[in-house]
mmCIF file of C-alpha atoms in Angstrom:
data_model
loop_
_atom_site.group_PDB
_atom_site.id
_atom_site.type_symbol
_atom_site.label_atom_id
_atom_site.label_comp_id
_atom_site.label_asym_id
_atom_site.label_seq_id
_atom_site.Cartn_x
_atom_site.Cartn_y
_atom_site.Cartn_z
ATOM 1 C CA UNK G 1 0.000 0.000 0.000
ATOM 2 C CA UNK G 2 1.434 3.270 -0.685
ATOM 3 C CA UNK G 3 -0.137 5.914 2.063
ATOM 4 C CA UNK G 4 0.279 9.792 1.995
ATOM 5 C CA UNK G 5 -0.644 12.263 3.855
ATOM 6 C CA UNK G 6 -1.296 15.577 3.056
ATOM 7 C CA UNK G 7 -3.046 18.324 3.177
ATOM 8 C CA UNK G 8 -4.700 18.245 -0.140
ATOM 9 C CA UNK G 9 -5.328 16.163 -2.692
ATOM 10 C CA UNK G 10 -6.006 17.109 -6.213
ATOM 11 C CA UNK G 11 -7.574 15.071 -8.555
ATOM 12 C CA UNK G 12 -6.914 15.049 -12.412
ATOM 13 C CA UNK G 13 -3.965 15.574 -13.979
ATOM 14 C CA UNK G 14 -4.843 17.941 -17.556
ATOM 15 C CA UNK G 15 -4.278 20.887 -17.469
ATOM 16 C CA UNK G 16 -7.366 22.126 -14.915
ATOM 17 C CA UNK G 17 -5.880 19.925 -12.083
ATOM 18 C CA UNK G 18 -1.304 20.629 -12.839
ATOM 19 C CA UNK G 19 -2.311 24.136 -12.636
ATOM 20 C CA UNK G 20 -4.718 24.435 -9.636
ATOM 21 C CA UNK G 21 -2.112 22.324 -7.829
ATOM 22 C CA UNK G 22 0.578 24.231 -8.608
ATOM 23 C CA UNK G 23 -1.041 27.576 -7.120
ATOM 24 C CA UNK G 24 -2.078 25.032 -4.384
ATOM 25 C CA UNK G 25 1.304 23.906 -3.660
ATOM 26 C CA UNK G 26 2.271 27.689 -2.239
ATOM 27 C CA UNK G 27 -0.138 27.453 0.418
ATOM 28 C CA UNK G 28 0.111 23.284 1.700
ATOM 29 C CA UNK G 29 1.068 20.167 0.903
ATOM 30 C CA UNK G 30 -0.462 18.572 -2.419
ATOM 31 C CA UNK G 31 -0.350 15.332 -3.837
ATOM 32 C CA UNK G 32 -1.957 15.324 -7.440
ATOM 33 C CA UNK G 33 -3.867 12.007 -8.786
ATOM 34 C CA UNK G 34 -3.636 11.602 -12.334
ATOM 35 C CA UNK G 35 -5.426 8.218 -13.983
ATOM 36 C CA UNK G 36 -3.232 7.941 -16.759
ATOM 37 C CA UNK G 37 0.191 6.140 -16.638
ATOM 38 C CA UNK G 38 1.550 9.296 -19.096
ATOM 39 C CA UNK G 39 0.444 12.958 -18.842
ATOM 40 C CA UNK G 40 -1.272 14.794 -20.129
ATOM 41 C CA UNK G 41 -3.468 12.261 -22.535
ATOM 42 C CA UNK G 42 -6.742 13.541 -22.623
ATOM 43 C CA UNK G 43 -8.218 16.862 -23.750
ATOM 44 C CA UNK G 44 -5.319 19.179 -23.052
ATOM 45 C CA UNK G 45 -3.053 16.930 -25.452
ATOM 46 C CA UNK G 46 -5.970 17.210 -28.061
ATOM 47 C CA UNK G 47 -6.537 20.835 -28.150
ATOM 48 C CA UNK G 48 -5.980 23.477 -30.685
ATOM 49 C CA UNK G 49 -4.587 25.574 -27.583
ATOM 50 C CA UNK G 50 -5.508 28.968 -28.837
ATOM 51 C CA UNK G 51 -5.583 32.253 -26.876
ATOM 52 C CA UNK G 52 -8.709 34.748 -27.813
ATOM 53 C CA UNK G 53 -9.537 37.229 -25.882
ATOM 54 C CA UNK G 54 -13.428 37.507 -26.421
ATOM 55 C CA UNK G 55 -13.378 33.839 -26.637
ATOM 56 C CA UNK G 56 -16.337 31.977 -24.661
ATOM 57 C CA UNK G 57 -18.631 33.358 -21.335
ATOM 58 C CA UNK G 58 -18.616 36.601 -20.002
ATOM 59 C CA UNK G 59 -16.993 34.946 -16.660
ATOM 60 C CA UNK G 60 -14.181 33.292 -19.388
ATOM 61 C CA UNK G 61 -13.460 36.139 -20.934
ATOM 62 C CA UNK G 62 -12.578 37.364 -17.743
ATOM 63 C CA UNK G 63 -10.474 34.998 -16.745
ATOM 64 C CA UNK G 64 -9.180 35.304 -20.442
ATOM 65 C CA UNK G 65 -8.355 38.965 -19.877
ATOM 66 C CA UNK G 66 -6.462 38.030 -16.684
ATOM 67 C CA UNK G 67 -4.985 35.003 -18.099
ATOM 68 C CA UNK G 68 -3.202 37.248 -20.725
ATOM 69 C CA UNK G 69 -0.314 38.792 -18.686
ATOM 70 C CA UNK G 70 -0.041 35.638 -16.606
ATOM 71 C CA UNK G 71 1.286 33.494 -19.727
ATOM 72 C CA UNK G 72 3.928 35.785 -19.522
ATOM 73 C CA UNK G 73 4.686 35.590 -16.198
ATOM 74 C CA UNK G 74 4.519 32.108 -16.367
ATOM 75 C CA UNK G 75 7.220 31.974 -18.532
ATOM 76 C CA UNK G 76 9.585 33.340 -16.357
ATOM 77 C CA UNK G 77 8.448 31.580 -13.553
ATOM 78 C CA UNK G 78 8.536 28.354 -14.790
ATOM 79 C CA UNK G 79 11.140 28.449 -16.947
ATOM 80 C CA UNK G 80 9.047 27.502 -20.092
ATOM 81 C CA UNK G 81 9.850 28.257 -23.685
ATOM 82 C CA UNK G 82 7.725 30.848 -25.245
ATOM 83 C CA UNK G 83 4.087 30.243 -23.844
ATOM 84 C CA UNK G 84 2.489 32.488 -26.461
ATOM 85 C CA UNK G 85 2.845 33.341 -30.094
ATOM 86 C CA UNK G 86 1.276 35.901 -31.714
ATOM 87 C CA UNK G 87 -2.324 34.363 -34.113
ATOM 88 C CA UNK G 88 -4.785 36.660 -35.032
ATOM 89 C CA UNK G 89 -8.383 35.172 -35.207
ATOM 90 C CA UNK G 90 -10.479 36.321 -38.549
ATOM 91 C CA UNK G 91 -14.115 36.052 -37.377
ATOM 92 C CA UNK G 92 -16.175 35.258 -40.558
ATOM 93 C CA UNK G 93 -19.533 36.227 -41.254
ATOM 94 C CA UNK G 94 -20.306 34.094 -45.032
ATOM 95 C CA UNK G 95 -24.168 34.026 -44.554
ATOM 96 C CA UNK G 96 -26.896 35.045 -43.016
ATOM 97 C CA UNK G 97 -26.329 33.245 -40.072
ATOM 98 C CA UNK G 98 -22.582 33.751 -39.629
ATOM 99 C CA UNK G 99 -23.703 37.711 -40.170
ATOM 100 C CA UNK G 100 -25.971 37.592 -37.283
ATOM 101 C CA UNK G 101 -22.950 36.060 -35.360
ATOM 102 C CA UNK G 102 -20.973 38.893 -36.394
ATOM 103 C CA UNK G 103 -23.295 41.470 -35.428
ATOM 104 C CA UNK G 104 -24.278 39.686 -32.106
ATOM 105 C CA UNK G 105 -20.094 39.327 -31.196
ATOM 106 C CA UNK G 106 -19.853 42.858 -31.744
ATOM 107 C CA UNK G 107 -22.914 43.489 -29.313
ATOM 108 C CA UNK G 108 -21.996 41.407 -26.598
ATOM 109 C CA UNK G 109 -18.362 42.303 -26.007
ATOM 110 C CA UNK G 110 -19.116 46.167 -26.529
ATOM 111 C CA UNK G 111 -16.591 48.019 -24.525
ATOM 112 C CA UNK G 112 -14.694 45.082 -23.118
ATOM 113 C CA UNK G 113 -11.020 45.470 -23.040
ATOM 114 C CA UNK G 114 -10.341 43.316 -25.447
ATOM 115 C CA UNK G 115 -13.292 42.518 -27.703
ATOM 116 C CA UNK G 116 -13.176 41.762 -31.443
ATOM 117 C CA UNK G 117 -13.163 44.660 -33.799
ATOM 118 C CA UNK G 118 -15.379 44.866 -36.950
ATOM 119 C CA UNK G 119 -13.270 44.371 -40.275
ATOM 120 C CA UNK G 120 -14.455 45.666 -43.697
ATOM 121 C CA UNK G 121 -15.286 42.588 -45.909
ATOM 122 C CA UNK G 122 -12.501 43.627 -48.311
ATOM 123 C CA UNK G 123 -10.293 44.256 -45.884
ATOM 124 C CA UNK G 124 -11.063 40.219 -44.619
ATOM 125 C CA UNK G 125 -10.130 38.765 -47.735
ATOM 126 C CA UNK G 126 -7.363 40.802 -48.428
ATOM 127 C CA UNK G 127 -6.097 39.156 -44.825
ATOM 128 C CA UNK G 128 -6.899 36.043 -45.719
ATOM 129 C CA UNK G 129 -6.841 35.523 -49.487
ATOM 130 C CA UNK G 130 -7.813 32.174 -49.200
ATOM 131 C CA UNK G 131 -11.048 32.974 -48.569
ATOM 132 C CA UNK G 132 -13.674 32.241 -51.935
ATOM 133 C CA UNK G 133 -15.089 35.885 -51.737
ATOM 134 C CA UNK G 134 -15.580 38.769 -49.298
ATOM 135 C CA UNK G 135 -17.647 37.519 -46.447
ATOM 136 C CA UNK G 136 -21.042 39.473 -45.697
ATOM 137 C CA UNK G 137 -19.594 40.631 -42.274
ATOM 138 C CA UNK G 138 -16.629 40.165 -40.535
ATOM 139 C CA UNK G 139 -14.055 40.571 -37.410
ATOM 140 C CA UNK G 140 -10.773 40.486 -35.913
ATOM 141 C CA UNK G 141 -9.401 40.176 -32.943
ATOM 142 C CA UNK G 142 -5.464 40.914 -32.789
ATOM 143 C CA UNK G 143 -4.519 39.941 -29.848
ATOM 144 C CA UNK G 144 -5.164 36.498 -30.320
ATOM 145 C CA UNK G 145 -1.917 33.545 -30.227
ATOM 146 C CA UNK G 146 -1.233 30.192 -30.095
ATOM 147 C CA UNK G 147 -0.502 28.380 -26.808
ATOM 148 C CA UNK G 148 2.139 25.774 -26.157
ATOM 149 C CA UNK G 149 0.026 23.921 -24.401
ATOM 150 C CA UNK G 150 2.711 20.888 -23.733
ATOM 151 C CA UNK G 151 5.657 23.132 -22.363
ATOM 152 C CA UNK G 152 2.339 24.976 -20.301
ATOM 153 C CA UNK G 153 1.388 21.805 -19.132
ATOM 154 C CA UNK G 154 4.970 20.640 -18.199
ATOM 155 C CA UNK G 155 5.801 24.043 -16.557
ATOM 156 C CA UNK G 156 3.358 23.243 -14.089
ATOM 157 C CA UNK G 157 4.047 20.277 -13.152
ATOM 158 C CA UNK G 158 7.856 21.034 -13.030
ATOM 159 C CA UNK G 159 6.331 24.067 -10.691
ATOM 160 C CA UNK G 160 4.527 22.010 -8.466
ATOM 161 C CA UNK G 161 7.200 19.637 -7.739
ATOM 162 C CA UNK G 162 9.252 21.950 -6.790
ATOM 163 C CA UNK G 163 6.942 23.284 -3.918
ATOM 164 C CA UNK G 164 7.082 19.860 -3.052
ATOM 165 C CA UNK G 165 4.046 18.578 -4.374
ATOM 166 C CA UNK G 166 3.882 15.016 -5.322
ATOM 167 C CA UNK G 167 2.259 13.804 -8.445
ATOM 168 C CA UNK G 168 1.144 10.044 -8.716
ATOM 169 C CA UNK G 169 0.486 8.621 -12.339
ATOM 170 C CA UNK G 170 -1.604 5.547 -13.250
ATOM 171 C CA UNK G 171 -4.012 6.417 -9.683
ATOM 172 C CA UNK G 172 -7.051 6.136 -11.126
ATOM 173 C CA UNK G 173 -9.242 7.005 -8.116
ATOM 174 C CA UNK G 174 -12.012 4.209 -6.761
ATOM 175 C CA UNK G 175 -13.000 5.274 -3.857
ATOM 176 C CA UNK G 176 -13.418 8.745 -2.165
ATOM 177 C CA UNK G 177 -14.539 9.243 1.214
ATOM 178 C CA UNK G 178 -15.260 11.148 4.572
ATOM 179 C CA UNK G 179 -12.677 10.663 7.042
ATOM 180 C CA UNK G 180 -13.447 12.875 10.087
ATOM 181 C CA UNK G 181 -12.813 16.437 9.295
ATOM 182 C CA UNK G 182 -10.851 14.922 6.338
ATOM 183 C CA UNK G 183 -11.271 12.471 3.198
ATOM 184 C CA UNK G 184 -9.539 9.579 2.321
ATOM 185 C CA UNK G 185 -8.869 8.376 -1.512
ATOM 186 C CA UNK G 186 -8.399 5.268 -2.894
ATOM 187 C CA UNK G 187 -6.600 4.469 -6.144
ATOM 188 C CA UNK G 188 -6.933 1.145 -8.550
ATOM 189 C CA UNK G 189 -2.884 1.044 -7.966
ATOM 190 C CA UNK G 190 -3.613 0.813 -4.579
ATOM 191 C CA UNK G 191 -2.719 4.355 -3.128
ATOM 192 C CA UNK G 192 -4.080 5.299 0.141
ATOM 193 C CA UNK G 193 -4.422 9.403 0.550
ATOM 194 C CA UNK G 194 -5.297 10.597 3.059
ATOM 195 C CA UNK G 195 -6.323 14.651 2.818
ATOM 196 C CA UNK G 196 -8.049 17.751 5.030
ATOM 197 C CA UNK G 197 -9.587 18.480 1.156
ATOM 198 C CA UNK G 198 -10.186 17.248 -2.308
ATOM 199 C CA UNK G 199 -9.627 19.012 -5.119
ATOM 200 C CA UNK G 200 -11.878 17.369 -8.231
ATOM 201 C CA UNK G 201 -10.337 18.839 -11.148
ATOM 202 C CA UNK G 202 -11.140 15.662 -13.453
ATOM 203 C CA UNK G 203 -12.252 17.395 -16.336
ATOM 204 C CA UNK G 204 -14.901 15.054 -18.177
ATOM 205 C CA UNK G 205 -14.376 13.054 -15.154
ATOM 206 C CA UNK G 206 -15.328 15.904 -11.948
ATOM 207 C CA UNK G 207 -18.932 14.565 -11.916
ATOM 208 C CA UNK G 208 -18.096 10.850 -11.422
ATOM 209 C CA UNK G 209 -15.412 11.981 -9.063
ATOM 210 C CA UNK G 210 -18.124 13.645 -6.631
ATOM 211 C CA UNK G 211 -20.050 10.808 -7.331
ATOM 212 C CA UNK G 212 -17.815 8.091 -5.927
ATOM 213 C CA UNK G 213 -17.728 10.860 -2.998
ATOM 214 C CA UNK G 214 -21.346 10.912 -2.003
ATOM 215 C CA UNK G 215 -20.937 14.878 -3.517
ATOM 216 C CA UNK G 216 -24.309 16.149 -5.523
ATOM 217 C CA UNK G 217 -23.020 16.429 -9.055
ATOM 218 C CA UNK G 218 -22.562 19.746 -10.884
ATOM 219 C CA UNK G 219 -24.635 18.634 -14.076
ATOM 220 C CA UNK G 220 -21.753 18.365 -16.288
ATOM 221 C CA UNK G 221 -21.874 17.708 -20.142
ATOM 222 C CA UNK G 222 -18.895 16.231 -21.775
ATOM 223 C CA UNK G 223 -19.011 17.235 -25.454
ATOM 224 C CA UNK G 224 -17.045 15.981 -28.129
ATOM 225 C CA UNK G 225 -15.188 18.327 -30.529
ATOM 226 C CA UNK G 226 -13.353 16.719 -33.899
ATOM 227 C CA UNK G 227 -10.489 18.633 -35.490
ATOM 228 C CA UNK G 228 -8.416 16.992 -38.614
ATOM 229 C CA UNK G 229 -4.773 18.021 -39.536
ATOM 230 C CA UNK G 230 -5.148 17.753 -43.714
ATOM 231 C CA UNK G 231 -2.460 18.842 -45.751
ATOM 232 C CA UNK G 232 -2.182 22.009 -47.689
ATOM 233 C CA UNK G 233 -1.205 20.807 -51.555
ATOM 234 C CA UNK G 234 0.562 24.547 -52.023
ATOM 235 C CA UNK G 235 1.299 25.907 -48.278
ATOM 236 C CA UNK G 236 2.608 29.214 -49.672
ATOM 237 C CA UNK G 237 -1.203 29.948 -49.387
ATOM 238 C CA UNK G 238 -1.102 29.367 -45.629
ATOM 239 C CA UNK G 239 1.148 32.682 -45.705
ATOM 240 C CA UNK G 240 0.286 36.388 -46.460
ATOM 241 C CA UNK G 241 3.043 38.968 -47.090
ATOM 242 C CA UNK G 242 5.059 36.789 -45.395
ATOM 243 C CA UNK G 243 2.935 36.157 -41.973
ATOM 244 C CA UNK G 244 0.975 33.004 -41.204
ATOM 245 C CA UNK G 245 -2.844 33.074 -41.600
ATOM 246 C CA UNK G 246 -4.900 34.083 -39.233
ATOM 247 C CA UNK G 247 -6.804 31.204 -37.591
ATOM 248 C CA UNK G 248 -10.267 31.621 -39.460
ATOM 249 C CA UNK G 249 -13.344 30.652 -37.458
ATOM 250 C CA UNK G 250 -16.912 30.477 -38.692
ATOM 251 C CA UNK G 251 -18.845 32.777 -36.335
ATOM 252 C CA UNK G 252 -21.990 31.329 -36.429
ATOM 253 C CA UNK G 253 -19.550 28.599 -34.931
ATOM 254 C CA UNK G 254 -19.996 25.341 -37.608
ATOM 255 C CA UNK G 255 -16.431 25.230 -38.462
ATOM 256 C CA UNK G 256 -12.756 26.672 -38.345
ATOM 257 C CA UNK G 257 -9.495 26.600 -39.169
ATOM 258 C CA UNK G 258 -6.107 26.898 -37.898
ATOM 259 C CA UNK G 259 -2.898 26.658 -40.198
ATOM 260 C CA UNK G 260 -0.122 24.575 -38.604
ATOM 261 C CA UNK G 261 3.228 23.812 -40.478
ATOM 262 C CA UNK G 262 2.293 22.544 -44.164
ATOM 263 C CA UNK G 263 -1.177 21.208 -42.646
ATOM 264 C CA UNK G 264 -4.486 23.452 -41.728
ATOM 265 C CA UNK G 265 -6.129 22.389 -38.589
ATOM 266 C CA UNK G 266 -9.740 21.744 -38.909
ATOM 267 C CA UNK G 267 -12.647 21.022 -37.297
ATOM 268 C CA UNK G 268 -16.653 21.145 -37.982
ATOM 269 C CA UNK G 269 -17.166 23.033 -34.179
ATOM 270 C CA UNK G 270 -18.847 19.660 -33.081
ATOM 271 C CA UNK G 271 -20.902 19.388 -30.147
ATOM 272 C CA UNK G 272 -21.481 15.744 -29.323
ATOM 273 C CA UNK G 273 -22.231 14.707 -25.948
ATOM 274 C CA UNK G 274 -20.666 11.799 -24.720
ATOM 275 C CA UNK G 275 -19.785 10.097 -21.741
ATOM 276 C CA UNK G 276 -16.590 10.253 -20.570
ATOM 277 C CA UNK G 277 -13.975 8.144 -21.603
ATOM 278 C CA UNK G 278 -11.451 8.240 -24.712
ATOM 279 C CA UNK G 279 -13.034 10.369 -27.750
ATOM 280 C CA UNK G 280 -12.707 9.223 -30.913
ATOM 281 C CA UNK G 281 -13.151 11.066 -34.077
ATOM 282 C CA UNK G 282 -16.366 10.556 -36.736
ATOM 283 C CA UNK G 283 -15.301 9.704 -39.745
ATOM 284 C CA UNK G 284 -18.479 12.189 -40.568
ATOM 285 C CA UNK G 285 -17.671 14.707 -38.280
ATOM 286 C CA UNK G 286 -14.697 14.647 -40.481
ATOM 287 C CA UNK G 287 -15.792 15.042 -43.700
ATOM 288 C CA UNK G 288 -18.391 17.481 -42.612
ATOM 289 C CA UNK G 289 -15.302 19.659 -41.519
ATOM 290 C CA UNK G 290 -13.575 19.699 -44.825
ATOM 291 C CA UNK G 291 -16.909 20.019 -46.615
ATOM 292 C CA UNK G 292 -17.302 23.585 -45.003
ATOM 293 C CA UNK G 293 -13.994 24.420 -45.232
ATOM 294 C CA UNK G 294 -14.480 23.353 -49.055
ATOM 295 C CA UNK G 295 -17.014 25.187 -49.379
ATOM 296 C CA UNK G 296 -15.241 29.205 -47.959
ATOM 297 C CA UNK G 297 -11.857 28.734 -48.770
ATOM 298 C CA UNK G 298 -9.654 27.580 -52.022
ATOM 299 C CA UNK G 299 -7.080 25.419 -50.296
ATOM 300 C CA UNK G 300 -8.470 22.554 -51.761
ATOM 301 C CA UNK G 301 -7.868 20.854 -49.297
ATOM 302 C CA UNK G 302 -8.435 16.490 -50.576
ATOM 303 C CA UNK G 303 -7.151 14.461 -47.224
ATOM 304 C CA UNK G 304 -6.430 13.928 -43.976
ATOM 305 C CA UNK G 305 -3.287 12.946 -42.406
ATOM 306 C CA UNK G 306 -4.550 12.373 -39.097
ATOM 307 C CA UNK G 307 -7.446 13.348 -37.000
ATOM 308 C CA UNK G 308 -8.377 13.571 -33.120
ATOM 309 C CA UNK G 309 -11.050 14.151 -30.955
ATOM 310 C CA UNK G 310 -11.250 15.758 -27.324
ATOM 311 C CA UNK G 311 -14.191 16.482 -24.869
ATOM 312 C CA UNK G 312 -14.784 19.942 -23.619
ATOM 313 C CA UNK G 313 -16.796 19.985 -20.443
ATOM 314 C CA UNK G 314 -19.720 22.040 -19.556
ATOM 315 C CA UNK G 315 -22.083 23.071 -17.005
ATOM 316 C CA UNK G 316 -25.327 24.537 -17.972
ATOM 317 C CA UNK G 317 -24.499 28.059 -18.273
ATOM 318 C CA UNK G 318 -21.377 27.292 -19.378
ATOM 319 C CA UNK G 319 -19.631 29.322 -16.407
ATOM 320 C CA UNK G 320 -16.777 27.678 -14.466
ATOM 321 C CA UNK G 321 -17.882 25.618 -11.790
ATOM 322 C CA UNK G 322 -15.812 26.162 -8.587
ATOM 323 C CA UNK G 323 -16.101 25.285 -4.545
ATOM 324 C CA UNK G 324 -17.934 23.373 -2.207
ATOM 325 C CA UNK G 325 -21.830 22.508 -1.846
ATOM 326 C CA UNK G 326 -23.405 23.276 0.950
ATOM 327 C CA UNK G 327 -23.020 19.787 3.547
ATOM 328 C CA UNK G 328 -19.866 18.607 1.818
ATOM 329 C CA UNK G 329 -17.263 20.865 3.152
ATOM 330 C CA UNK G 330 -13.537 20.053 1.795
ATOM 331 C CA UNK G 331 -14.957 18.624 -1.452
ATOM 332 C CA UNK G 332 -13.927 20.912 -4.019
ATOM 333 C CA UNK G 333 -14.793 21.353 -7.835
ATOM 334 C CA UNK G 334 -12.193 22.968 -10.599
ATOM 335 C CA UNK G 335 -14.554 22.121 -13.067
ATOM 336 C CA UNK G 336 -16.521 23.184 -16.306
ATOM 337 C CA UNK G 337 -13.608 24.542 -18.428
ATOM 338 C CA UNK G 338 -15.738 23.878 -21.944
ATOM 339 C CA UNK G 339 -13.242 24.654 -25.047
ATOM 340 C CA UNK G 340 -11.356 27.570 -22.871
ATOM 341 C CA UNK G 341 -9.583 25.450 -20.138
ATOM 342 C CA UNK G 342 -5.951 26.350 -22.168
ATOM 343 C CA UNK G 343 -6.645 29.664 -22.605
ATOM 344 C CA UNK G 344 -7.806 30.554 -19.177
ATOM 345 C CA UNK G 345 -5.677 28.702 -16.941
ATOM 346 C CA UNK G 346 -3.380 30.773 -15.124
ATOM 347 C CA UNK G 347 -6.388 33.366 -13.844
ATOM 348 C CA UNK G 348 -8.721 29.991 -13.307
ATOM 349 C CA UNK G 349 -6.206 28.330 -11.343
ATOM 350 C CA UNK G 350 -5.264 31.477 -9.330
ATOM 351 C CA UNK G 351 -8.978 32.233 -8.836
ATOM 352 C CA UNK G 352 -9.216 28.475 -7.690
ATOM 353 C CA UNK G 353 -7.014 28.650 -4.949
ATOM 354 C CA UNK G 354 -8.051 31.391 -3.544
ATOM 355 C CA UNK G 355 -11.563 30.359 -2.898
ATOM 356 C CA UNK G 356 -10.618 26.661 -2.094
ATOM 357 C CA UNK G 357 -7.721 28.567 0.722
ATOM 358 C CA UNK G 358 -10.023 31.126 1.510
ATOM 359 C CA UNK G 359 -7.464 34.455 0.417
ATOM 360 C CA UNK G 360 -8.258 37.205 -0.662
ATOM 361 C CA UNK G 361 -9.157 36.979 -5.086
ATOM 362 C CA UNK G 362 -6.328 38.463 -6.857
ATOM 363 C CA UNK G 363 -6.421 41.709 -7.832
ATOM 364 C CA UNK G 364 -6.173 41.231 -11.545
ATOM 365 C CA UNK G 365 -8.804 38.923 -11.913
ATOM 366 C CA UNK G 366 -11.909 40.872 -12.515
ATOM 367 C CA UNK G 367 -14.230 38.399 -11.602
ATOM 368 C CA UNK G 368 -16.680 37.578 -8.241
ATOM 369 C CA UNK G 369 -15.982 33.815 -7.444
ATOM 370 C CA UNK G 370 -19.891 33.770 -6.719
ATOM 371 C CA UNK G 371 -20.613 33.935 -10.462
ATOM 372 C CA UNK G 372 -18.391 30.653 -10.831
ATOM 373 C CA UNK G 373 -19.670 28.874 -7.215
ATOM 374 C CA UNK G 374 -21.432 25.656 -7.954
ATOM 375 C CA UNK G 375 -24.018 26.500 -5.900
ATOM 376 C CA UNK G 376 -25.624 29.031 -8.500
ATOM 377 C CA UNK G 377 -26.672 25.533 -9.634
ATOM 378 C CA UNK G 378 -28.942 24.758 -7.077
#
């Protein structure tokens, strides 16, 4: 048997439960559960790992906002490569619908720091010549980049060790339970922890998690999302006056696309839900992809050279889900990331810890943890 104590215990290793942990780890002892025997193998390995400010929620683009300058600071901190690098996102408006999309993106974000800018039509295609004609309506949002979500991801857990958390692979929890004032959590491998809280940061998972634990769930939908790298048969076209493409999303959000090396990243914006487990692609999901893609855009794009598929987690309002329920005290959810767990994680995580160690929220994330509490979802 291989026993631990500590003070908390984090469950999930993507990206959600590495980062929590780390913030964790400068305020108590954590040991972090992850089920896998390699990390990470789930959604944050099969993301597109974008940064867009605008991007998701009002209470993400919040934590987008904050998350911004932390990437940065990250860097340093960690000792990462470059976390961020720079991708504008073209937000396209082809039809009626993706023109309503437009206009109702311009609405919403109205005033926020960083909210998407309207773009002439011409001026779109002239950005993105691959584009079949001027779009009816379009946007841009500069500040927009690519995240390196593996050196991210390995940052963290490089961080956390070195505040002396522990991290336990192939611990795929079986058992969680009350223990006093404490829990106690039991592994498949055998691991015995035993913690004064729990952190469920499981991702797809965080509802079976608080299930094992006699915890009321959050009501969390695992969705599946589909994206297919396909080869570009002339990638000078994936440049413009010598800068990549932007990444080119659909806004009435059926497709988009991402260029990546010789290949375009793309995906039909699939919403499947699932259970959770290991996500495979549709071979229809697929095609429907390149058949929108097709359908915009004069790549010409004719096959796939491989193709993945990743579930983004929910809760009803699509809000965060954070904290304790009411009767279950030391039970904690990091939950509810959706498609902006990446993108969001170093004001999420920050947020996190403050309201599972009771401080004070930091001062440059603009956001009241009530608005993210699971118990709005009474």
């Amino acid at each position: 048997m291989d026993a631990h104590d500590t003070d908390l215990v984090v469950v999930g290793g993507g990206i959600a439960g590495v980062s929590v942990a780390y913030e964790l780890a400068a305020h108590g002892r954590v040991v972090l559960l992850e089920a896998e025997a390699d990390m990470p193998v789930h959604s944050t390995a099969r993301s597109a790992a974008t940064y867009i400010p605008g991007h998701g929620s009002g209470p993400f683009r919040a934590l987008i906002d904050a998350s911004g300058p932390r990437f940065g600071a990250l860097q340093t901190e960690l000792d990462t490569p470059p976390l961020l690098s720079p991708r504008p996102v073209l937000h396209l408006g082809d039809d009626d619908a993706g023109a309503a999309g437009i206009a109702a993106m311009l609405d919403e974000q109205r005033g926020e720091p960083h909210a998407p800018v309207e773009l002439d039509p011409a001026e779109a295609l002239r950005r993105a010549p691959v584009l079949r004609r001027a779009p009816r309506a379009a946007a841009w949002t500069a500040g927009s980049a690519d995240i390196d979500a593996i050196a991210l991801h390995d940052g963290y857990r490089r961080g956390l060790r070195a505040r002396g958390g522990t991290v336990l692979r192939g611990a795929r929890v079986t058992a969680v339970t009350r223990d006093g004032a404490g829990w106690r959590v039991a592994t498949a491998a055998g691991h015995r922890v035993r913690a004064a809280a729990v952190v469920d940061a499981a991702g797809s998972w965080a509802d079976e998690i608080a299930g094992l634990a006699g915890v009321p769930r959050a009501g969390l939908t695992p969705l599946r999302r589909t994206i297919a790298a396909c080869p570009v048969p002339d990638p000078a076209a994936l440049r413009v006056a010598g800068a990549p493409l932007p990444l080119i999303a659909d806004a009435a959000e059926r497709w988009y696309l991402k260029p990546e090396a010789d290949t375009v990243l793309v995906s039909p914006a699939d919403e499947t839900p699932q259970p959770p487990g290991d996500a495979r692609p549709d071979g229809l999901d697929v095609a429907r992809g390149l058949d929108r893609v097709g359908e915009v855009t004069t790549l010409g794009l004719r096959s796939v050279r491989t193709a993945w598929a990743g579930l983004r987690t929910f809760a009803p309002d699509r809000a965060p889900v954070l904290g304790e329920w009411p009767g279950h005290p030391g039970f904690h959810f990091v939950a509810g990331q959706g498609g902006s767990g990446i993108e969001s994680s170093p004001a999420l995580a920050a947020l996190a810890a403050s309201v599972i160690v009771g401080t004070a929220v930091p001062d440059d994330v603009a956001l009241d943890p009530a608005v993210c509490s699971v118990t709005r979802l009474f």
